[in-house]
XYZ file of C-alpha atoms in Angstrom:
126
model
C -2.897 15.041 5.867
C -2.104 14.269 2.231
C -0.894 11.018 0.692
C 0.727 11.367 -2.719
C 1.224 8.067 -4.581
C 3.520 7.836 -7.546
C 5.550 5.364 -9.629
C 2.887 3.334 -11.378
C 3.261 2.363 -15.034
C 3.292 -0.412 -17.574
C 5.488 -3.478 -17.032
C 5.678 -6.921 -18.618
C 4.747 -9.990 -16.665
C 7.622 -11.200 -14.554
C 9.020 -7.734 -14.218
C 9.342 -5.378 -11.256
C 7.986 -2.011 -10.233
C 8.228 0.165 -7.185
C 5.568 2.635 -6.119
C 5.788 5.135 -3.389
C 3.544 7.241 -1.196
C 4.780 10.502 0.240
C 2.997 11.749 3.327
C 2.544 15.383 4.279
C 0.974 16.919 7.287
C 1.934 14.201 9.750
C 4.900 11.950 10.257
C 4.719 8.188 9.710
C 4.982 7.543 13.448
C 1.708 9.374 13.925
C -0.145 6.489 12.295
C -0.945 3.064 13.670
C -0.642 1.498 10.233
C 0.090 2.516 6.664
C -0.489 0.351 3.662
C -1.599 -0.360 0.171
C -4.909 -1.436 -1.347
C -5.694 -2.117 -4.990
C -8.733 -2.152 -7.175
C -8.961 -3.804 -10.555
C -11.763 -2.980 -13.076
C -14.985 -4.577 -12.046
C -13.567 -5.886 -8.780
C -13.744 -4.842 -5.188
C -10.946 -2.992 -3.507
C -8.533 -5.483 -1.840
C -5.852 -5.313 0.769
C -2.258 -5.675 -0.489
C 0.137 -4.867 2.387
C 0.492 -2.884 5.555
C 3.250 -1.709 7.868
C 3.010 -0.547 11.436
C 3.680 3.077 12.267
C 6.044 2.407 15.183
C 7.872 -0.887 14.881
C 7.812 -1.439 11.196
C 6.136 -4.844 11.293
C 4.672 -5.827 7.941
C 1.593 -7.724 6.824
C 0.724 -8.886 3.282
C -2.083 -10.537 1.385
C -1.554 -14.164 0.515
C -1.711 -13.277 -3.159
C 1.386 -11.090 -2.943
C 3.510 -12.785 -0.285
C 6.991 -13.489 -1.482
C 6.590 -11.079 -4.371
C 5.752 -7.679 -2.866
C 7.531 -5.893 -0.100
C 6.282 -2.869 1.844
C 8.812 -0.578 3.471
C 9.132 2.882 4.919
C 11.600 5.703 5.094
C 10.904 7.899 8.081
C 13.357 10.585 6.980
C 11.525 10.952 3.677
C 8.097 10.401 5.269
C 7.433 7.869 2.479
C 6.092 4.349 2.258
C 7.102 2.099 -0.642
C 5.748 -1.038 -2.266
C 8.322 -3.069 -4.189
C 6.585 -5.430 -6.565
C 8.501 -8.306 -8.092
C 7.449 -11.188 -10.340
C 4.456 -9.235 -11.458
C 1.461 -10.969 -12.979
C -1.270 -9.662 -15.227
C -3.732 -10.189 -12.359
C -1.763 -7.539 -10.414
C -3.074 -4.897 -12.803
C -5.040 -2.439 -10.754
C -5.116 1.076 -9.337
C -3.002 1.024 -6.202
C -4.002 3.242 -3.262
C -1.857 4.142 -0.315
C -3.689 4.379 2.990
C -3.027 5.329 6.602
C -4.892 4.991 9.849
C -4.545 6.354 13.343
C -7.050 4.237 15.185
C -7.137 0.755 13.580
C -5.969 -2.313 15.450
C -3.993 -5.290 14.087
C -7.057 -7.394 13.416
C -8.460 -4.726 11.048
C -5.447 -3.988 8.873
C -6.992 -5.858 5.940
C -10.236 -3.832 5.949
C -10.446 -0.706 3.815
C -12.917 0.891 6.193
C -10.353 0.929 8.978
C -8.223 3.546 7.258
C -9.020 7.252 7.487
C -6.595 8.570 4.882
C -6.374 7.602 1.219
C -4.115 8.722 -1.552
C -5.320 9.373 -5.067
C -4.175 6.042 -6.549
C -1.599 5.085 -9.093
C -2.167 2.775 -12.091
C -0.140 -0.379 -12.419
C -0.593 -2.325 -15.606
C 1.085 -5.714 -16.145
C 1.056 -7.021 -19.746
C 1.174 -10.732 -20.577
């Protein structure tokens, strides 16, 4: 299984950016949850958003609710993160993740996910 993240870049505060994660080796329905984590310099990795593998239910961190939207395209085997109203504190490396065994109560924990992409840098300038 490989997760290939792309779409990061530099954007001004208040702007928008969409990042994507293309899966290979398994289909999205093979996973219990897929999602995104991020890690800023000097900080711990933190949960951003997750989407279920079957029904498409979504979950997000309080810090991004109303601004970020996670979605999926089964035909393209790709998960997306649409980021609007970006803030400088959103600057981080964003990692896509996927897990086959985690349960709903663990979606916010990095250790629950077996598969990680390589990360894509998102930089928000003030």
